Structure formats: C-alpha cells, structure tokens
CSV table of C-alpha atoms in Angstrom, one decimal:
chain,number,residue,atom,x,y,z
C,1,MET,CA,-28.6,-26.9,-17.3
C,2,SER,CA,-28.3,-23.6,-15.8
C,3,TYR,CA,-24.6,-23.3,-17.0
C,4,SER,CA,-23.6,-22.3,-20.7
C,5,CYS,CA,-20.3,-22.6,-22.1
C,6,LYS,CA,-19.1,-19.5,-23.1
C,7,SER,CA,-16.0,-20.2,-24.2
C,8,LEU,CA,-13.9,-23.2,-24.8
C,9,ILE,CA,-10.4,-24.4,-25.5
C,10,VAL,CA,-9.0,-27.8,-26.2
C,11,THR,CA,-6.1,-29.4,-26.7
C,12,ASP,CA,-5.4,-33.3,-27.7
C,13,SER,CA,-3.5,-34.7,-26.0
C,14,GLU,CA,-2.7,-38.5,-24.6
C,15,VAL,CA,-1.3,-36.7,-21.9
C,16,ALA,CA,-3.3,-39.5,-18.5
C,17,ALA,CA,-5.7,-37.5,-15.6
C,18,SER,CA,-2.7,-38.5,-13.0
C,19,GLU,CA,-0.3,-36.0,-14.7
C,20,LYS,CA,-2.9,-33.5,-14.8
C,21,ARG,CA,-4.0,-31.2,-12.8
C,22,LEU,CA,-7.6,-29.2,-12.7
C,23,SER,CA,-8.5,-25.9,-11.6
C,24,ILE,CA,-12.0,-24.2,-11.5
C,25,CYS,CA,-12.5,-20.7,-10.1
C,26,LEU,CA,-16.2,-19.6,-8.5
C,27,GLN,CA,-17.9,-16.8,-9.9
C,28,ALA,CA,-21.3,-15.4,-8.8
C,29,ASN,CA,-21.9,-15.8,-12.7
C,30,GLY,CA,-20.8,-19.3,-13.6
C,31,PHE,CA,-17.5,-20.1,-13.4
C,32,SER,CA,-14.4,-21.0,-15.2
C,33,PHE,CA,-11.5,-23.6,-15.5
C,34,SER,CA,-8.3,-25.0,-16.5
C,35,GLU,CA,-6.6,-28.4,-17.3
C,36,LEU,CA,-2.4,-28.1,-17.3
C,37,SER,CA,-0.8,-30.9,-17.1
C,38,ALA,CA,2.1,-31.7,-14.4
C,39,SER,CA,5.4,-29.9,-16.8
C,40,GLY,CA,3.2,-27.0,-17.2
C,41,GLN,CA,1.1,-27.0,-20.0
C,42,LEU,CA,-1.6,-25.6,-20.4
C,43,LEU,CA,-4.2,-28.0,-21.9
C,44,THR,CA,-7.6,-26.5,-21.2
C,45,PHE,CA,-9.7,-23.8,-20.1
C,46,GLY,CA,-13.1,-22.7,-20.0
C,47,GLU,CA,-15.5,-20.8,-19.1
C,48,ALA,CA,-19.7,-21.5,-17.9
C,49,GLU,CA,-22.2,-19.2,-17.7
C,50,GLY,CA,-24.8,-19.0,-15.6
C,51,ARG,CA,-26.7,-18.6,-12.5
C,52,HIS,CA,-25.5,-20.3,-9.6
C,53,ALA,CA,-28.6,-23.3,-9.1
C,54,VAL,CA,-30.4,-22.6,-6.4
C,55,THR,CA,-30.2,-25.9,-4.0
C,56,MET,CA,-27.1,-28.0,-3.6
C,57,THR,CA,-28.5,-31.2,-5.6
C,58,ALA,CA,-29.6,-28.9,-8.7
C,59,VAL,CA,-25.4,-27.1,-8.4
C,60,MET,CA,-24.1,-30.7,-8.4
C,61,SER,CA,-26.2,-31.4,-11.2
C,62,ASP,CA,-25.7,-28.4,-13.2
C,63,VAL,CA,-21.7,-28.5,-12.4
C,64,LYS,CA,-21.9,-32.3,-13.3
C,65,ALA,CA,-23.2,-31.9,-16.9
C,66,PHE,CA,-21.1,-28.8,-18.0
C,67,LEU,CA,-17.8,-30.8,-17.2
C,68,ALA,CA,-18.9,-33.8,-19.3
C,69,GLU,CA,-20.1,-31.7,-21.9
C,70,ALA,CA,-16.8,-30.1,-21.6
C,71,GLY,CA,-14.8,-33.2,-22.2
C,72,VAL,CA,-13.8,-33.4,-18.5
C,73,ARG,CA,-13.7,-36.1,-16.3
C,74,PRO,CA,-13.1,-34.9,-12.8
C,75,LEU,CA,-11.5,-38.0,-12.1
C,76,GLY,CA,-7.5,-39.5,-11.4
C,77,TYR,CA,-6.2,-36.1,-11.3
C,78,ALA,CA,-2.6,-35.4,-9.5
C,79,GLY,CA,-4.8,-32.6,-7.4
C,80,ILE,CA,-8.3,-30.5,-8.0
C,81,GLU,CA,-8.0,-27.2,-7.0
C,82,ILE,CA,-11.2,-25.0,-6.0
C,83,LEU,CA,-10.9,-21.6,-6.2
C,84,LEU,CA,-13.5,-19.3,-3.6
C,85,PHE,CA,-13.1,-14.9,-3.6
C,86,ALA,CA,-12.5,-14.5,-0.4
C,87,ASP,CA,-13.4,-10.0,-0.1
C,88,GLN,CA,-12.9,-10.3,3.7
C,89,SER,CA,-9.9,-12.8,5.7
C,90,THR,CA,-7.8,-13.5,8.2
C,91,TRP,CA,-4.2,-15.6,8.3
C,92,VAL,CA,-4.4,-17.4,11.9
C,93,PRO,CA,-1.3,-19.5,12.9
C,94,ASP,CA,-1.1,-22.8,13.1
C,95,GLU,CA,-0.1,-22.0,17.3
C,96,LEU,CA,-3.5,-20.2,17.7
C,97,TYR,CA,-6.1,-21.9,15.6
C,98,SER,CA,-10.0,-23.4,17.4
C,99,PRO,CA,-12.3,-23.9,14.5
C,100,ALA,CA,-14.0,-22.5,17.1
C,101,ALA,CA,-12.9,-19.5,17.1
C,102,HIS,CA,-13.3,-18.9,13.2
C,103,ARG,CA,-16.3,-15.6,13.8
C,104,GLN,CA,-14.3,-14.1,16.9
C,105,TYR,CA,-11.1,-13.8,13.9
C,106,LEU,CA,-12.8,-12.8,11.4
C,107,LYS,CA,-14.5,-10.2,13.5
C,108,LEU,CA,-11.2,-8.6,14.5
C,109,VAL,CA,-10.8,-7.0,10.9
C,110,GLY,CA,-14.0,-5.8,10.8
C,111,CYS,CA,-15.9,-8.7,9.4
C,112,ASP,CA,-19.5,-9.6,11.0
C,113,ALA,CA,-20.2,-13.0,8.3
C,114,THR,CA,-22.6,-16.2,9.0
C,115,ALA,CA,-20.5,-17.6,6.5
C,116,ILE,CA,-17.5,-18.3,7.4
C,117,MET,CA,-14.8,-21.0,5.8
C,118,ALA,CA,-11.7,-22.1,6.2
C,119,SER,CA,-8.4,-23.1,4.8
C,120,ARG,CA,-5.3,-23.8,5.3
C,121,SER,CA,-2.0,-23.4,4.2
C,122,ASN,CA,1.5,-25.8,4.3
C,123,ASP,CA,3.7,-23.4,3.3
C,124,LEU,CA,2.6,-20.7,6.1
C,125,GLN,CA,2.1,-23.4,8.9
C,126,ALA,CA,-0.8,-21.3,8.9
C,127,THR,CA,-5.0,-21.0,8.0
C,128,SER,CA,-6.8,-18.7,5.9
C,129,VAL,CA,-10.5,-18.3,7.4
C,130,TYR,CA,-13.0,-16.6,5.4
C,131,SER,CA,-16.6,-14.7,4.4
C,132,ALA,CA,-17.8,-17.1,1.5
C,133,ASN,CA,-20.5,-18.5,-0.3
C,134,ASP,CA,-20.2,-22.3,1.5
C,135,ALA,CA,-23.3,-23.1,0.5
C,136,LEU,CA,-22.1,-23.2,-3.1
C,137,ALA,CA,-18.2,-24.2,-2.9
C,138,THR,CA,-19.7,-27.3,-0.9
C,139,ALA,CA,-22.0,-28.1,-3.6
C,140,PHE,CA,-18.7,-27.8,-6.3
C,141,LYS,CA,-16.7,-30.2,-3.8
C,142,VAL,CA,-19.5,-32.4,-3.3
C,143,ALA,CA,-19.7,-32.9,-6.9
C,144,ILE,CA,-16.6,-33.3,-7.6
C,145,PRO,CA,-14.8,-35.3,-5.3
C,146,GLY,CA,-11.4,-35.1,-4.7
C,147,ALA,CA,-11.2,-31.3,-4.1
C,148,VAL,CA,-9.8,-29.3,-2.3
C,149,VAL,CA,-10.7,-25.5,-1.7
C,150,ILE,CA,-8.7,-22.4,-0.9
C,151,ASN,CA,-9.7,-18.9,-1.3
C,152,GLN,CA,-7.4,-16.2,-3.8
C,153,HIS,CA,-5.1,-15.5,-0.4
C,154,LEU,CA,-4.2,-19.0,-0.2
C,155,LYS,CA,-3.2,-19.8,-3.7
C,156,THR,CA,-0.7,-16.5,-3.7
C,157,ALA,CA,1.1,-17.5,-0.8
C,158,SER,CA,2.0,-21.1,-1.8
C,159,ARG,CA,5.4,-21.5,-3.7
C,160,PRO,CA,5.7,-20.8,-7.2
C,161,PHE,CA,4.2,-18.1,-6.9
C,162,CYS,CA,6.7,-16.8,-3.9
C,163,GLN,CA,10.1,-18.1,-5.9
C,164,ARG,CA,9.6,-15.0,-8.8
C,165,SER,CA,11.2,-13.1,-5.4
C,166,LYS,CA,14.2,-14.3,-4.6
C,167,ASP,CA,16.1,-11.6,-6.2
C,168,HIS,CA,13.9,-9.0,-5.6
C,169,PRO,CA,10.9,-7.5,-4.4
C,170,VAL,CA,7.7,-8.8,-6.2
C,171,LEU,CA,4.2,-7.5,-6.1
C,172,LEU,CA,1.1,-9.1,-7.0
C,173,ALA,CA,-1.9,-7.3,-7.8
C,174,HIS,CA,-4.9,-8.8,-9.2
C,175,TRP,CA,-7.5,-6.3,-9.7
C,176,ARG,CA,-11.3,-7.6,-9.6
C,177,GLN,CA,-15.0,-5.3,-9.5
C,178,ARG,CA,-14.3,-3.2,-6.6
C,179,CYS,CA,-11.3,-4.2,-4.9
C,180,VAL,CA,-7.3,-5.4,-5.2
C,181,ASP,CA,-6.3,-9.5,-4.7
C,182,PHE,CA,-2.7,-8.0,-3.9
C,183,ALA,CA,0.9,-10.4,-2.5
C,184,ALA,CA,3.5,-9.2,-1.4
C,185,TYR,CA,7.4,-11.4,-1.7
C,186,ARG,CA,10.3,-10.9,-0.1
C,187,ALA,CA,13.8,-13.1,-0.3
C,188,GLY,CA,11.7,-16.1,-1.9
C,189,ALA,CA,8.8,-15.2,1.1
C,190,TYR,CA,4.9,-15.0,0.7
C,191,ILE,CA,5.6,-12.1,3.3
C,192,TYR,CA,1.8,-10.0,3.0
C,193,GLY,CA,-1.8,-10.1,1.4
C,194,ASN,CA,-4.8,-8.4,1.7
C,195,THR,CA,-8.3,-7.8,-0.4
C,196,ILE,CA,-8.3,-3.7,0.4
C,197,PRO,CA,-11.6,-1.5,-1.5
C,198,TYR,CA,-11.7,0.8,-4.1
C,199,THR,CA,-14.1,3.2,-5.6
C,200,SER,CA,-11.8,4.4,-8.1
C,201,ASP,CA,-8.4,3.8,-9.9
C,202,SER,CA,-6.6,6.8,-8.0
C,203,GLU,CA,-7.9,4.9,-4.7
C,204,ALA,CA,-5.2,1.8,-5.7
C,205,LEU,CA,-2.4,3.6,-6.6
C,206,PHE,CA,-2.6,4.9,-3.6
C,207,HIS,CA,-3.4,2.0,-1.4
C,208,THR,CA,-0.5,0.0,-4.2
C,209,VAL,CA,2.2,3.0,-3.4
C,210,GLU,CA,0.8,2.3,0.6
C,211,ILE,CA,1.9,-1.0,0.1
C,212,ILE,CA,5.1,-0.3,-1.7
C,213,LYS,CA,6.3,1.9,1.3
C,214,SER,CA,5.3,-0.3,4.2
C,215,PHE,CA,6.5,-3.7,3.3
C,216,GLY,CA,9.8,-2.7,1.9
C,217,LEU,CA,9.4,-3.2,-2.0
C,218,GLU,CA,10.4,0.5,-2.5
C,219,THR,CA,14.1,-0.9,-4.0
C,220,SER,CA,15.7,-0.2,-8.1
C,221,ASP,CA,14.5,-3.9,-9.0
C,222,ALA,CA,11.1,-4.3,-7.6
C,223,GLU,CA,8.9,-5.9,-9.7
C,224,LEU,CA,5.1,-4.8,-9.7
C,225,LEU,CA,2.7,-7.7,-11.4
C,226,LEU,CA,-0.7,-7.3,-13.1
C,227,CYS,CA,-3.9,-9.4,-14.0
C,228,GLY,CA,-6.8,-10.1,-13.4
C,229,ASP,CA,-9.7,-7.1,-14.7
C,230,VAL,CA,-6.4,-5.2,-15.7
C,231,ASP,CA,-6.9,-2.8,-18.6
C,232,ARG,CA,-3.8,-0.3,-20.6
C,233,GLN,CA,-5.1,2.6,-18.7
C,234,ARG,CA,-4.6,0.9,-15.1
C,235,PHE,CA,-1.4,-0.6,-16.7
C,236,ALA,CA,0.0,2.5,-17.6
C,237,LEU,CA,-1.3,4.2,-14.1
C,238,LEU,CA,0.5,2.3,-12.1
C,239,ARG,CA,3.2,1.6,-14.1
C,240,PRO,CA,5.3,4.7,-13.6
C,241,TYR,CA,5.6,3.2,-9.9
C,242,PHE,CA,7.8,0.5,-10.1
C,243,PRO,CA,11.2,0.2,-12.6
C,244,SER,CA,9.4,-3.8,-14.0
C,245,ALA,CA,5.7,-4.2,-14.0
C,246,SER,CA,4.7,-6.3,-16.6
C,247,LEU,CA,1.0,-8.7,-16.9
C,248,PHE,CA,0.9,-11.6,-14.9
C,249,THR,CA,-0.4,-14.6,-17.3
C,250,GLY,CA,0.5,-17.8,-14.5
C,251,THR,CA,2.7,-20.4,-14.0
C,252,HIS,CA,2.0,-23.2,-17.0
C,253,THR,CA,5.0,-22.0,-19.3
C,254,SER,CA,4.0,-23.9,-22.7
C,255,TYR,CA,1.1,-25.2,-24.5
C,256,LEU,CA,0.0,-27.1,-27.7
C,257,ASN,CA,-2.8,-25.3,-29.6
C,258,PRO,CA,-2.6,-22.1,-31.3
C,259,ALA,CA,-6.4,-21.2,-30.7
C,260,PHE,CA,-4.6,-19.9,-26.7
C,261,LYS,CA,-2.9,-16.8,-28.6
C,262,THR,CA,-6.6,-15.8,-28.2
C,263,LEU,CA,-6.9,-16.5,-24.5
C,264,HIS,CA,-6.2,-13.1,-22.5
C,265,THR,CA,-4.7,-15.5,-19.6
C,266,TYR,CA,-3.2,-12.8,-17.5
C,267,ARG,CA,-7.6,-12.5,-16.7
C,268,HIS,CA,-7.0,-15.7,-15.4
C,269,ALA,CA,-4.0,-16.0,-14.2
C,270,LEU,CA,-4.9,-17.7,-11.1
C,271,ILE,CA,-6.6,-20.8,-12.4
C,272,LEU,CA,-3.2,-21.5,-14.5
C-alpha cells in the first residue's frame, strides 16, 4: 500500500452510515478525509500520506486498503464528496454550457490544460469547468461508489457557506501553496469565486483588498474568514483590513472525542 497514516481521530458512536457524510480531499501527496453526522457532529478525521500509485487499478486498491484499516467502509452514506483543488477554472451558466466546449471555456481564461473536469452546482444553476488530475479523481470515484467529485469553488458556492452573509458581507480566503482560493458572499448569495496565485504574502494582501473594493465588501460590518495554510503572521497581515476577521473551522458544530481539540480544523475547513 502506497499510503501511510499521518493522523487519525475516531469517535466511538452508534451513528448509522445513512446519517453520516464522508468527505475526501485529494492532495499531491495523499488525501485527508472526515465523517460528519447529519447534525454536524465531527466523528472522524484522518490523513493518508504517500505517493499516489501510477496505475488506476493500484490507486483503487490503495484507497480501499487504507480506508479499511482506518475503519471507514464507504457504503450507505447519506453523501460522499471527493474534493479536488483546481488552480484554473471558470463558471459556465446552464444556458451556455456544452460538454463539447470544455477546452474552449478554459482557453478563454488562459488555461490550455488537457486534463479537464466539470462539476455542476444546483445552487448556481451553472457548471464549474476546471483543470484537474482526472485519472486520479476517477480512480477514487471508482474505488468509492456513489462519490461525487467537486472542486473548491463548487464547495464554497453551496448554501451553507452563504448563510453567514445574510446580515453582512463575507470574504472567505482559503490559503494554499502559492495561491489563494477566494469566495465572496453578500445578502446570502455567492457573488464571486476564483483562485489567484501569489509570489509573496504582500501580493496576496493586494489581491484581497482589490476583491473587497471590486465586489462591494468594504462595509463597516464586513467579515473575513481565513482557512487553509494560515499562520499568525498571515492572520496579523490581513486582520487590519476588516472590521471582523477569524479562522474558519468548517461547518461542523460539535464533537465527542476530546482528541479533536488538538486538530487545527481551520487547515481542513473545506471538508469539515
């Protein structure tokens, strides 16, 4: 098996699979996963570390073996998501969308990728077309029947993320290596989402301020939510530009296992 266990926190509970949601986040050197109950209780979190196998068959075998060792049997869940991070993507409204035009959509935003995927948002009535490792995603999807593949923009465009902005504008910034995934919300609606590369934290700050001004988020009660690869220095750099700023730790509401106190949930917020 190509994967080793980097971390694993499990809750002893009698929650049926049909009342749980499984989320998996694919990364260059492995994957992370979580189980949440319908009420928002965080039940399981784990990280698999290692190189993905070369062949699809080997990836499928490794994924199944690792999840089995972790005590996760991906059957009967209320929902299963596989999250990919797409550095280049674009939204296409249903009225204009055609599967045959995937490459053309991405060319319009300066992307000439050959590995292209698409995921539809029911909330937006639009499809996100993006560059991604489609072979790896397919291997995980085949290994985990019933899983739905999404990217970070599809995830942050969903209604649970929009609820927070009903009373005030919100900007979510998910930091990754060399890029930030932004999502802006106002009046309970998703109004902007994009991934912007940066070469320094000061450049990322410039992009953040530019989004604030461009999308009408510069109000006395606007809120900044930070997650992903955020440290104290980055938080301190961005904090002065918003009336309110905090680390976003996901949509879960509780946990039973005290070991979760040691987990930096803001780093994995998009699957929590």
